[in-house]
Amino acid sequence: LGLLRARCSSLPEARAAPGGGVIEVEEPKEVVFALLRWVYCEAVDADTSADANFDADDSGISVVGSRAVRLGRSWGLRDAGSLQGRVASRRLAERARGALAEDV
């Protein structure tokens, strides 16, 4: 939890639980895992912007990445802007592939 606290200045306090502390969030696990992957690895999976098992926006692209950015901002993530840029670039690439498939 030390690195998470160092990178997220407004991280809520963990409550005691068997096996370790628990931080309560109102986001599904996919969003939390996407944010944690960024925090610990500075990586954004392709699944973060195109997860077929998660709600999609009007374009049909998953909103996991944008919700991970929102959660990161609420936790005070120091480089939330960088995460947003990476998620946005994946969304644009996904849209481009979809348009190309339609044109072909």
PDB file of N, CA and C in Angstrom:
ATOM      1  N   LEU A   1       0.815  -1.192   0.000  1.00  0.00           N
ATOM      2  CA  LEU A   1       0.000   0.000   0.000  1.00  0.00           C
ATOM      3  C   LEU A   1       0.860   1.259   0.000  1.00  0.00           C
ATOM      4  N   GLY A   2       2.161   1.107   0.325  1.00  0.00           N
ATOM      5  CA  GLY A   2       3.046   2.262   0.389  1.00  0.00           C
ATOM      6  C   GLY A   2       3.164   3.000  -0.936  1.00  0.00           C
ATOM      7  N   LEU A   3       3.389   2.267  -2.021  1.00  0.00           N
ATOM      8  CA  LEU A   3       3.512   2.895  -3.338  1.00  0.00           C
ATOM      9  C   LEU A   3       2.183   3.519  -3.766  1.00  0.00           C
ATOM     10  N   LEU A   4       1.103   2.840  -3.485  1.00  0.00           N
ATOM     11  CA  LEU A   4      -0.217   3.371  -3.822  1.00  0.00           C
ATOM     12  C   LEU A   4      -0.457   4.692  -3.105  1.00  0.00           C
ATOM     13  N   ARG A   5      -0.104   4.760  -1.836  1.00  0.00           N
ATOM     14  CA  ARG A   5      -0.249   6.011  -1.071  1.00  0.00           C
ATOM     15  C   ARG A   5       0.680   7.100  -1.601  1.00  0.00           C
ATOM     16  N   ALA A   6       1.890   6.713  -2.017  1.00  0.00           N
ATOM     17  CA  ALA A   6       2.833   7.691  -2.541  1.00  0.00           C
ATOM     18  C   ALA A   6       2.344   8.290  -3.862  1.00  0.00           C
ATOM     19  N   ARG A   7       1.692   7.493  -4.680  1.00  0.00           N
ATOM     20  CA  ARG A   7       1.238   7.958  -5.989  1.00  0.00           C
ATOM     21  C   ARG A   7      -0.142   8.590  -5.934  1.00  0.00           C
ATOM     22  N   CYS A   8      -0.938   8.266  -4.905  1.00  0.00           N
ATOM     23  CA  CYS A   8      -2.315   8.773  -4.784  1.00  0.00           C
ATOM     24  C   CYS A   8      -2.470   9.492  -3.451  1.00  0.00           C
ATOM     25  N   SER A   9      -2.333  10.803  -3.482  1.00  0.00           N
ATOM     26  CA  SER A   9      -2.309  11.592  -2.252  1.00  0.00           C
ATOM     27  C   SER A   9      -3.637  11.627  -1.500  1.00  0.00           C
ATOM     28  N   SER A  10      -4.744  11.376  -2.173  1.00  0.00           N
ATOM     29  CA  SER A  10      -6.056  11.426  -1.519  1.00  0.00           C
ATOM     30  C   SER A  10      -6.678  10.042  -1.361  1.00  0.00           C
ATOM     31  N   LEU A  11      -5.840   9.012  -1.346  1.00  0.00           N
ATOM     32  CA  LEU A  11      -6.332   7.643  -1.192  1.00  0.00           C
ATOM     33  C   LEU A  11      -7.097   7.520   0.123  1.00  0.00           C
ATOM     34  N   PRO A  12      -8.312   6.973   0.091  1.00  0.00           N
ATOM     35  CA  PRO A  12      -9.080   6.820   1.335  1.00  0.00           C
ATOM     36  C   PRO A  12      -8.355   5.884   2.307  1.00  0.00           C
ATOM     37  N   GLU A  13      -8.650   6.037   3.561  1.00  0.00           N
ATOM     38  CA  GLU A  13      -8.065   5.171   4.584  1.00  0.00           C
ATOM     39  C   GLU A  13      -8.601   3.753   4.418  1.00  0.00           C
ATOM     40  N   ALA A  14      -7.723   2.805   4.632  1.00  0.00           N
ATOM     41  CA  ALA A  14      -8.126   1.394   4.561  1.00  0.00           C
ATOM     42  C   ALA A  14      -8.736   0.999   5.901  1.00  0.00           C
ATOM     43  N   ARG A  15      -9.779   0.185   5.843  1.00  0.00           N
ATOM     44  CA  ARG A  15     -10.363  -0.329   7.085  1.00  0.00           C
ATOM     45  C   ARG A  15      -9.775  -1.709   7.334  1.00  0.00           C
ATOM     46  N   ALA A  16      -9.679  -2.070   8.585  1.00  0.00           N
ATOM     47  CA  ALA A  16      -9.103  -3.361   8.955  1.00  0.00           C
ATOM     48  C   ALA A  16      -9.999  -4.500   8.483  1.00  0.00           C
ATOM     49  N   ALA A  17      -9.355  -5.547   7.993  1.00  0.00           N
ATOM     50  CA  ALA A  17     -10.072  -6.744   7.544  1.00  0.00           C
ATOM     51  C   ALA A  17      -9.131  -7.929   7.686  1.00  0.00           C
ATOM     52  N   PRO A  18      -9.671  -9.127   7.820  1.00  0.00           N
ATOM     53  CA  PRO A  18      -8.798 -10.309   7.891  1.00  0.00           C
ATOM     54  C   PRO A  18      -7.922 -10.400   6.637  1.00  0.00           C
ATOM     55  N   GLY A  19      -6.642 -10.568   6.826  1.00  0.00           N
ATOM     56  CA  GLY A  19      -5.723 -10.691   5.701  1.00  0.00           C
ATOM     57  C   GLY A  19      -5.186  -9.369   5.193  1.00  0.00           C
ATOM     58  N   GLY A  20      -5.603  -8.236   5.761  1.00  0.00           N
ATOM     59  CA  GLY A  20      -5.091  -6.937   5.331  1.00  0.00           C
ATOM     60  C   GLY A  20      -6.159  -5.881   5.319  1.00  0.00           C
ATOM     61  N   GLY A  21      -5.769  -4.685   4.932  1.00  0.00           N
ATOM     62  CA  GLY A  21      -6.703  -3.573   4.882  1.00  0.00           C
ATOM     63  C   GLY A  21      -7.541  -3.591   3.618  1.00  0.00           C
ATOM     64  N   VAL A  22      -8.710  -2.965   3.693  1.00  0.00           N
ATOM     65  CA  VAL A  22      -9.637  -2.907   2.564  1.00  0.00           C
ATOM     66  C   VAL A  22      -9.991  -1.448   2.319  1.00  0.00           C
ATOM     67  N   ILE A  23      -9.898  -1.043   1.062  1.00  0.00           N
ATOM     68  CA  ILE A  23     -10.336   0.285   0.663  1.00  0.00           C
ATOM     69  C   ILE A  23     -11.624   0.108  -0.119  1.00  0.00           C
ATOM     70  N   GLU A  24     -12.671   0.711   0.375  1.00  0.00           N
ATOM     71  CA  GLU A  24     -13.977   0.572  -0.276  1.00  0.00           C
ATOM     72  C   GLU A  24     -14.069   1.540  -1.452  1.00  0.00           C
ATOM     73  N   VAL A  25     -14.535   1.032  -2.595  1.00  0.00           N
ATOM     74  CA  VAL A  25     -14.751   1.850  -3.787  1.00  0.00           C
ATOM     75  C   VAL A  25     -16.104   1.494  -4.385  1.00  0.00           C
ATOM     76  N   GLU A  26     -16.659   2.423  -5.110  1.00  0.00           N
ATOM     77  CA  GLU A  26     -17.939   2.186  -5.770  1.00  0.00           C
ATOM     78  C   GLU A  26     -17.724   1.978  -7.259  1.00  0.00           C
ATOM     79  N   GLU A  27     -16.713   1.215  -7.595  1.00  0.00           N
ATOM     80  CA  GLU A  27     -16.410   0.876  -8.982  1.00  0.00           C
ATOM     81  C   GLU A  27     -16.240  -0.633  -9.079  1.00  0.00           C
ATOM     82  N   PRO A  28     -16.532  -1.207 -10.229  1.00  0.00           N
ATOM     83  CA  PRO A  28     -16.317  -2.647 -10.409  1.00  0.00           C
ATOM     84  C   PRO A  28     -14.821  -2.984 -10.414  1.00  0.00           C
ATOM     85  N   LYS A  29     -14.526  -4.248 -10.200  1.00  0.00           N
ATOM     86  CA  LYS A  29     -13.136  -4.688 -10.097  1.00  0.00           C
ATOM     87  C   LYS A  29     -12.331  -4.379 -11.349  1.00  0.00           C
ATOM     88  N   GLU A  30     -12.945  -4.409 -12.534  1.00  0.00           N
ATOM     89  CA  GLU A  30     -12.225  -4.123 -13.775  1.00  0.00           C
ATOM     90  C   GLU A  30     -11.626  -2.720 -13.754  1.00  0.00           C
ATOM     91  N   VAL A  31     -12.374  -1.766 -13.213  1.00  0.00           N
ATOM     92  CA  VAL A  31     -11.906  -0.382 -13.132  1.00  0.00           C
ATOM     93  C   VAL A  31     -10.763  -0.276 -12.135  1.00  0.00           C
ATOM     94  N   VAL A  32     -10.931  -0.891 -10.971  1.00  0.00           N
ATOM     95  CA  VAL A  32      -9.890  -0.844  -9.945  1.00  0.00           C
ATOM     96  C   VAL A  32      -8.614  -1.515 -10.453  1.00  0.00           C
ATOM     97  N   PHE A  33      -8.743  -2.677 -11.096  1.00  0.00           N
ATOM     98  CA  PHE A  33      -7.563  -3.374 -11.621  1.00  0.00           C
ATOM     99  C   PHE A  33      -6.863  -2.549 -12.697  1.00  0.00           C
ATOM    100  N   ALA A  34      -7.634  -1.872 -13.545  1.00  0.00           N
ATOM    101  CA  ALA A  34      -7.034  -1.024 -14.577  1.00  0.00           C
ATOM    102  C   ALA A  34      -6.230   0.099 -13.940  1.00  0.00           C
ATOM    103  N   LEU A  35      -6.779   0.716 -12.894  1.00  0.00           N
ATOM    104  CA  LEU A  35      -6.056   1.786 -12.209  1.00  0.00           C
ATOM    105  C   LEU A  35      -4.815   1.245 -11.504  1.00  0.00           C
ATOM    106  N   LEU A  36      -4.941   0.118 -10.824  1.00  0.00           N
ATOM    107  CA  LEU A  36      -3.792  -0.450 -10.122  1.00  0.00           C
ATOM    108  C   LEU A  36      -2.689  -0.856 -11.095  1.00  0.00           C
ATOM    109  N   ARG A  37      -3.064  -1.347 -12.272  1.00  0.00           N
ATOM    110  CA  ARG A  37      -2.054  -1.697 -13.284  1.00  0.00           C
ATOM    111  C   ARG A  37      -1.268  -0.457 -13.676  1.00  0.00           C
ATOM    112  N   TRP A  38      -1.958   0.674 -13.801  1.00  0.00           N
ATOM    113  CA  TRP A  38      -1.268   1.922 -14.126  1.00  0.00           C
ATOM    114  C   TRP A  38      -0.370   2.354 -12.961  1.00  0.00           C
ATOM    115  N   VAL A  39      -0.897   2.305 -11.751  1.00  0.00           N
ATOM    116  CA  VAL A  39      -0.143   2.752 -10.580  1.00  0.00           C
ATOM    117  C   VAL A  39       1.142   1.949 -10.413  1.00  0.00           C
ATOM    118  N   TYR A  40       1.058   0.639 -10.553  1.00  0.00           N
ATOM    119  CA  TYR A  40       2.205  -0.222 -10.281  1.00  0.00           C
ATOM    120  C   TYR A  40       3.087  -0.500 -11.496  1.00  0.00           C
ATOM    121  N   CYS A  41       2.553  -0.401 -12.708  1.00  0.00           N
ATOM    122  CA  CYS A  41       3.319  -0.774 -13.914  1.00  0.00           C
ATOM    123  C   CYS A  41       3.355   0.317 -14.977  1.00  0.00           C
ATOM    124  N   GLU A  42       2.597   1.392 -14.798  1.00  0.00           N
ATOM    125  CA  GLU A  42       2.410   2.422 -15.810  1.00  0.00           C
ATOM    126  C   GLU A  42       2.050   1.793 -17.152  1.00  0.00           C
ATOM    127  N   ALA A  43       1.135   0.846 -17.116  1.00  0.00           N
ATOM    128  CA  ALA A  43       0.694   0.147 -18.320  1.00  0.00           C
ATOM    129  C   ALA A  43      -0.815   0.238 -18.436  1.00  0.00           C
ATOM    130  N   VAL A  44      -1.272   0.297 -19.674  1.00  0.00           N
ATOM    131  CA  VAL A  44      -2.705   0.284 -19.973  1.00  0.00           C
ATOM    132  C   VAL A  44      -2.942  -0.878 -20.910  1.00  0.00           C
ATOM    133  N   ASP A  45      -3.720  -1.833 -20.475  1.00  0.00           N
ATOM    134  CA  ASP A  45      -4.048  -2.985 -21.318  1.00  0.00           C
ATOM    135  C   ASP A  45      -4.980  -2.566 -22.431  1.00  0.00           C
ATOM    136  N   ALA A  46      -4.922  -3.297 -23.521  1.00  0.00           N
ATOM    137  CA  ALA A  46      -5.901  -3.083 -24.585  1.00  0.00           C
ATOM    138  C   ALA A  46      -7.301  -3.303 -24.032  1.00  0.00           C
ATOM    139  N   ASP A  47      -7.438  -4.240 -23.073  1.00  0.00           N
ATOM    140  CA  ASP A  47      -8.749  -4.525 -22.480  1.00  0.00           C
ATOM    141  C   ASP A  47      -9.304  -3.331 -21.731  1.00  0.00           C
ATOM    142  N   THR A  48      -8.452  -2.409 -21.304  1.00  0.00           N
ATOM    143  CA  THR A  48      -8.915  -1.246 -20.557  1.00  0.00           C
ATOM    144  C   THR A  48      -9.805  -0.369 -21.420  1.00  0.00           C
ATOM    145  N   SER A  49      -9.556  -0.357 -22.713  1.00  0.00           N
ATOM    146  CA  SER A  49     -10.382   0.479 -23.568  1.00  0.00           C
ATOM    147  C   SER A  49     -11.339  -0.321 -24.441  1.00  0.00           C
ATOM    148  N   ALA A  50     -11.248  -1.648 -24.376  1.00  0.00           N
ATOM    149  CA  ALA A  50     -12.130  -2.451 -25.227  1.00  0.00           C
ATOM    150  C   ALA A  50     -12.469  -3.780 -24.564  1.00  0.00           C
ATOM    151  N   ASP A  51     -13.064  -3.729 -23.395  1.00  0.00           N
ATOM    152  CA  ASP A  51     -13.438  -4.937 -22.671  1.00  0.00           C
ATOM    153  C   ASP A  51     -14.877  -5.293 -23.016  1.00  0.00           C
ATOM    154  N   ALA A  52     -15.059  -6.399 -23.684  1.00  0.00           N
ATOM    155  CA  ALA A  52     -16.397  -6.781 -24.148  1.00  0.00           C
ATOM    156  C   ALA A  52     -17.342  -7.119 -23.003  1.00  0.00           C
ATOM    157  N   ASN A  53     -16.800  -7.388 -21.821  1.00  0.00           N
ATOM    158  CA  ASN A  53     -17.639  -7.762 -20.687  1.00  0.00           C
ATOM    159  C   ASN A  53     -18.005  -6.564 -19.820  1.00  0.00           C
ATOM    160  N   PHE A  54     -17.804  -5.365 -20.305  1.00  0.00           N
ATOM    161  CA  PHE A  54     -18.061  -4.179 -19.503  1.00  0.00           C
ATOM    162  C   PHE A  54     -18.920  -3.220 -20.297  1.00  0.00           C
ATOM    163  N   ASP A  55     -19.624  -2.341 -19.595  1.00  0.00           N
ATOM    164  CA  ASP A  55     -20.481  -1.363 -20.265  1.00  0.00           C
ATOM    165  C   ASP A  55     -19.704  -0.585 -21.308  1.00  0.00           C
ATOM    166  N   ALA A  56     -20.338  -0.295 -22.411  1.00  0.00           N
ATOM    167  CA  ALA A  56     -19.719   0.473 -23.484  1.00  0.00           C
ATOM    168  C   ALA A  56     -20.432   1.810 -23.633  1.00  0.00           C
ATOM    169  N   ASP A  57     -19.705   2.783 -24.189  1.00  0.00           N
ATOM    170  CA  ASP A  57     -20.342   4.064 -24.478  1.00  0.00           C
ATOM    171  C   ASP A  57     -21.075   3.957 -25.816  1.00  0.00           C
ATOM    172  N   ASP A  58     -21.573   5.072 -26.329  1.00  0.00           N
ATOM    173  CA  ASP A  58     -22.356   5.062 -27.573  1.00  0.00           C
ATOM    174  C   ASP A  58     -21.568   4.534 -28.770  1.00  0.00           C
ATOM    175  N   SER A  59     -20.239   4.650 -28.725  1.00  0.00           N
ATOM    176  CA  SER A  59     -19.419   4.183 -29.842  1.00  0.00           C
ATOM    177  C   SER A  59     -19.159   2.688 -29.772  1.00  0.00           C
ATOM    178  N   GLY A  60     -19.576   2.039 -28.682  1.00  0.00           N
ATOM    179  CA  GLY A  60     -19.337   0.617 -28.520  1.00  0.00           C
ATOM    180  C   GLY A  60     -18.018   0.304 -27.838  1.00  0.00           C
ATOM    181  N   ILE A  61     -17.296   1.340 -27.405  1.00  0.00           N
ATOM    182  CA  ILE A  61     -16.009   1.153 -26.748  1.00  0.00           C
ATOM    183  C   ILE A  61     -16.217   1.150 -25.237  1.00  0.00           C
ATOM    184  N   SER A  62     -15.539   0.244 -24.565  1.00  0.00           N
ATOM    185  CA  SER A  62     -15.666   0.117 -23.125  1.00  0.00           C
ATOM    186  C   SER A  62     -15.270   1.406 -22.409  1.00  0.00           C
ATOM    187  N   VAL A  63     -15.880   1.646 -21.266  1.00  0.00           N
ATOM    188  CA  VAL A  63     -15.586   2.843 -20.480  1.00  0.00           C
ATOM    189  C   VAL A  63     -14.699   2.532 -19.274  1.00  0.00           C
ATOM    190  N   VAL A  64     -14.088   1.355 -19.243  1.00  0.00           N
ATOM    191  CA  VAL A  64     -13.220   0.991 -18.117  1.00  0.00           C
ATOM    192  C   VAL A  64     -12.115   2.021 -17.943  1.00  0.00           C
ATOM    193  N   GLY A  65     -11.439   2.364 -19.022  1.00  0.00           N
ATOM    194  CA  GLY A  65     -10.319   3.298 -18.939  1.00  0.00           C
ATOM    195  C   GLY A  65     -10.723   4.660 -18.418  1.00  0.00           C
ATOM    196  N   SER A  66     -11.809   5.218 -18.943  1.00  0.00           N
ATOM    197  CA  SER A  66     -12.230   6.543 -18.490  1.00  0.00           C
ATOM    198  C   SER A  66     -12.677   6.518 -17.035  1.00  0.00           C
ATOM    199  N   ARG A  67     -13.281   5.414 -16.622  1.00  0.00           N
ATOM    200  CA  ARG A  67     -13.674   5.311 -15.215  1.00  0.00           C
ATOM    201  C   ARG A  67     -12.460   5.116 -14.321  1.00  0.00           C
ATOM    202  N   ALA A  68     -11.421   4.439 -14.821  1.00  0.00           N
ATOM    203  CA  ALA A  68     -10.174   4.302 -14.058  1.00  0.00           C
ATOM    204  C   ALA A  68      -9.517   5.671 -13.887  1.00  0.00           C
ATOM    205  N   VAL A  69      -9.554   6.495 -14.921  1.00  0.00           N
ATOM    206  CA  VAL A  69      -9.019   7.856 -14.823  1.00  0.00           C
ATOM    207  C   VAL A  69      -9.791   8.641 -13.772  1.00  0.00           C
ATOM    208  N   ARG A  70     -11.113   8.540 -13.814  1.00  0.00           N
ATOM    209  CA  ARG A  70     -11.940   9.259 -12.839  1.00  0.00           C
ATOM    210  C   ARG A  70     -11.630   8.809 -11.412  1.00  0.00           C
ATOM    211  N   LEU A  71     -11.485   7.492 -11.209  1.00  0.00           N
ATOM    212  CA  LEU A  71     -11.143   6.978  -9.882  1.00  0.00           C
ATOM    213  C   LEU A  71      -9.759   7.469  -9.470  1.00  0.00           C
ATOM    214  N   GLY A  72      -8.819   7.443 -10.409  1.00  0.00           N
ATOM    215  CA  GLY A  72      -7.476   7.941 -10.115  1.00  0.00           C
ATOM    216  C   GLY A  72      -7.488   9.405  -9.698  1.00  0.00           C
ATOM    217  N   ARG A  73      -8.260  10.205 -10.382  1.00  0.00           N
ATOM    218  CA  ARG A  73      -8.359  11.626 -10.008  1.00  0.00           C
ATOM    219  C   ARG A  73      -8.965  11.780  -8.616  1.00  0.00           C
ATOM    220  N   SER A  74      -9.972  10.978  -8.306  1.00  0.00           N
ATOM    221  CA  SER A  74     -10.592  11.088  -6.971  1.00  0.00           C
ATOM    222  C   SER A  74      -9.622  10.644  -5.874  1.00  0.00           C
ATOM    223  N   TRP A  75      -8.701   9.750  -6.205  1.00  0.00           N
ATOM    224  CA  TRP A  75      -7.685   9.309  -5.242  1.00  0.00           C
ATOM    225  C   TRP A  75      -6.466  10.225  -5.237  1.00  0.00           C
ATOM    226  N   GLY A  76      -6.445  11.247  -6.077  1.00  0.00           N
ATOM    227  CA  GLY A  76      -5.320  12.170  -6.122  1.00  0.00           C
ATOM    228  C   GLY A  76      -4.108  11.613  -6.857  1.00  0.00           C
ATOM    229  N   LEU A  77      -4.327  10.771  -7.860  1.00  0.00           N
ATOM    230  CA  LEU A  77      -3.231  10.189  -8.644  1.00  0.00           C
ATOM    231  C   LEU A  77      -2.388  11.304  -9.256  1.00  0.00           C
ATOM    232  N   ARG A  78      -1.097  11.276  -8.961  1.00  0.00           N
ATOM    233  CA  ARG A  78      -0.202  12.348  -9.402  1.00  0.00           C
ATOM    234  C   ARG A  78      -0.135  12.481 -10.916  1.00  0.00           C
ATOM    235  N   ASP A  79      -0.171  11.386 -11.643  1.00  0.00           N
ATOM    236  CA  ASP A  79      -0.055  11.451 -13.104  1.00  0.00           C
ATOM    237  C   ASP A  79      -1.349  11.015 -13.802  1.00  0.00           C
ATOM    238  N   ALA A  80      -2.463  11.465 -13.253  1.00  0.00           N
ATOM    239  CA  ALA A  80      -3.766  11.123 -13.847  1.00  0.00           C
ATOM    240  C   ALA A  80      -3.860  11.626 -15.283  1.00  0.00           C
ATOM    241  N   GLY A  81      -3.219  12.752 -15.589  1.00  0.00           N
ATOM    242  CA  GLY A  81      -3.227  13.277 -16.948  1.00  0.00           C
ATOM    243  C   GLY A  81      -2.535  12.329 -17.922  1.00  0.00           C
ATOM    244  N   SER A  82      -1.456  11.722 -17.478  1.00  0.00           N
ATOM    245  CA  SER A  82      -0.745  10.762 -18.329  1.00  0.00           C
ATOM    246  C   SER A  82      -1.596   9.522 -18.566  1.00  0.00           C
ATOM    247  N   LEU A  83      -2.256   9.041 -17.510  1.00  0.00           N
ATOM    248  CA  LEU A  83      -3.158   7.899 -17.661  1.00  0.00           C
ATOM    249  C   LEU A  83      -4.269   8.239 -18.643  1.00  0.00           C
ATOM    250  N   GLN A  84      -4.839   9.423 -18.510  1.00  0.00           N
ATOM    251  CA  GLN A  84      -5.913   9.827 -19.408  1.00  0.00           C
ATOM    252  C   GLN A  84      -5.423   9.867 -20.852  1.00  0.00           C
ATOM    253  N   GLY A  85      -4.214  10.362 -21.069  1.00  0.00           N
ATOM    254  CA  GLY A  85      -3.661  10.406 -22.416  1.00  0.00           C
ATOM    255  C   GLY A  85      -3.496   9.021 -23.014  1.00  0.00           C
ATOM    256  N   ARG A  86      -3.007   8.080 -22.213  1.00  0.00           N
ATOM    257  CA  ARG A  86      -2.829   6.709 -22.708  1.00  0.00           C
ATOM    258  C   ARG A  86      -4.167   6.049 -23.012  1.00  0.00           C
ATOM    259  N   VAL A  87      -5.153   6.260 -22.135  1.00  0.00           N
ATOM    260  CA  VAL A  87      -6.481   5.682 -22.363  1.00  0.00           C
ATOM    261  C   VAL A  87      -7.102   6.299 -23.615  1.00  0.00           C
ATOM    262  N   ALA A  88      -6.971   7.616 -23.766  1.00  0.00           N
ATOM    263  CA  ALA A  88      -7.544   8.289 -24.934  1.00  0.00           C
ATOM    264  C   ALA A  88      -6.896   7.798 -26.216  1.00  0.00           C
ATOM    265  N   SER A  89      -5.584   7.600 -26.207  1.00  0.00           N
ATOM    266  CA  SER A  89      -4.921   7.139 -27.428  1.00  0.00           C
ATOM    267  C   SER A  89      -5.390   5.733 -27.797  1.00  0.00           C
ATOM    268  N   ARG A  90      -5.647   4.891 -26.803  1.00  0.00           N
ATOM    269  CA  ARG A  90      -6.164   3.543 -27.088  1.00  0.00           C
ATOM    270  C   ARG A  90      -7.581   3.629 -27.644  1.00  0.00           C
ATOM    271  N   ARG A  91      -8.377   4.549 -27.112  1.00  0.00           N
ATOM    272  CA  ARG A  91      -9.755   4.697 -27.608  1.00  0.00           C
ATOM    273  C   ARG A  91      -9.742   5.164 -29.059  1.00  0.00           C
ATOM    274  N   LEU A  92      -8.841   6.097 -29.376  1.00  0.00           N
ATOM    275  CA  LEU A  92      -8.762   6.583 -30.752  1.00  0.00           C
ATOM    276  C   LEU A  92      -8.301   5.479 -31.690  1.00  0.00           C
ATOM    277  N   ALA A  93      -7.329   4.689 -31.255  1.00  0.00           N
ATOM    278  CA  ALA A  93      -6.852   3.580 -32.084  1.00  0.00           C
ATOM    279  C   ALA A  93      -7.969   2.562 -32.299  1.00  0.00           C
ATOM    280  N   GLU A  94      -8.752   2.297 -31.259  1.00  0.00           N
ATOM    281  CA  GLU A  94      -9.858   1.340 -31.379  1.00  0.00           C
ATOM    282  C   GLU A  94     -10.913   1.865 -32.351  1.00  0.00           C
ATOM    283  N   ARG A  95     -11.213   3.134 -32.278  1.00  0.00           N
ATOM    284  CA  ARG A  95     -12.187   3.714 -33.199  1.00  0.00           C
ATOM    285  C   ARG A  95     -11.669   3.640 -34.632  1.00  0.00           C
ATOM    286  N   ALA A  96     -10.399   3.920 -34.831  1.00  0.00           N
ATOM    287  CA  ALA A  96      -9.835   3.899 -36.178  1.00  0.00           C
ATOM    288  C   ALA A  96      -9.947   2.494 -36.780  1.00  0.00           C
ATOM    289  N   ARG A  97      -9.672   1.480 -35.980  1.00  0.00           N
ATOM    290  CA  ARG A  97      -9.787   0.107 -36.477  1.00  0.00           C
ATOM    291  C   ARG A  97     -11.228  -0.187 -36.868  1.00  0.00           C
ATOM    292  N   GLY A  98     -12.165   0.293 -36.068  1.00  0.00           N
ATOM    293  CA  GLY A  98     -13.569   0.053 -36.390  1.00  0.00           C
ATOM    294  C   GLY A  98     -13.980   0.731 -37.685  1.00  0.00           C
ATOM    295  N   ALA A  99     -13.538   1.947 -37.924  1.00  0.00           N
ATOM    296  CA  ALA A  99     -13.868   2.662 -39.150  1.00  0.00           C
ATOM    297  C   ALA A  99     -13.236   1.993 -40.357  1.00  0.00           C
ATOM    298  N   LEU A 100     -12.021   1.517 -40.201  1.00  0.00           N
ATOM    299  CA  LEU A 100     -11.344   0.844 -41.309  1.00  0.00           C
ATOM    300  C   LEU A 100     -12.099  -0.433 -41.686  1.00  0.00           C
ATOM    301  N   ALA A 101     -12.523  -1.186 -40.695  1.00  0.00           N
ATOM    302  CA  ALA A 101     -13.256  -2.427 -40.972  1.00  0.00           C
ATOM    303  C   ALA A 101     -14.550  -2.132 -41.720  1.00  0.00           C
ATOM    304  N   GLU A 102     -15.216  -1.038 -41.380  1.00  0.00           N
ATOM    305  CA  GLU A 102     -16.442  -0.682 -42.061  1.00  0.00           C
ATOM    306  C   GLU A 102     -16.174  -0.247 -43.510  1.00  0.00           C
ATOM    307  N   ASP A 103     -15.058   0.453 -43.735  1.00  0.00           N
ATOM    308  CA  ASP A 103     -14.730   0.938 -45.077  1.00  0.00           C
ATOM    309  C   ASP A 103     -14.305  -0.189 -46.018  1.00  0.00           C
ATOM    310  N   VAL A 104     -13.677  -1.211 -45.454  1.00  0.00           N
ATOM    311  CA  VAL A 104     -13.206  -2.326 -46.283  1.00  0.00           C
ATOM    312  C   VAL A 104     -14.392  -3.178 -46.620  1.00  0.00           C
TER     313      VAL A 104
END
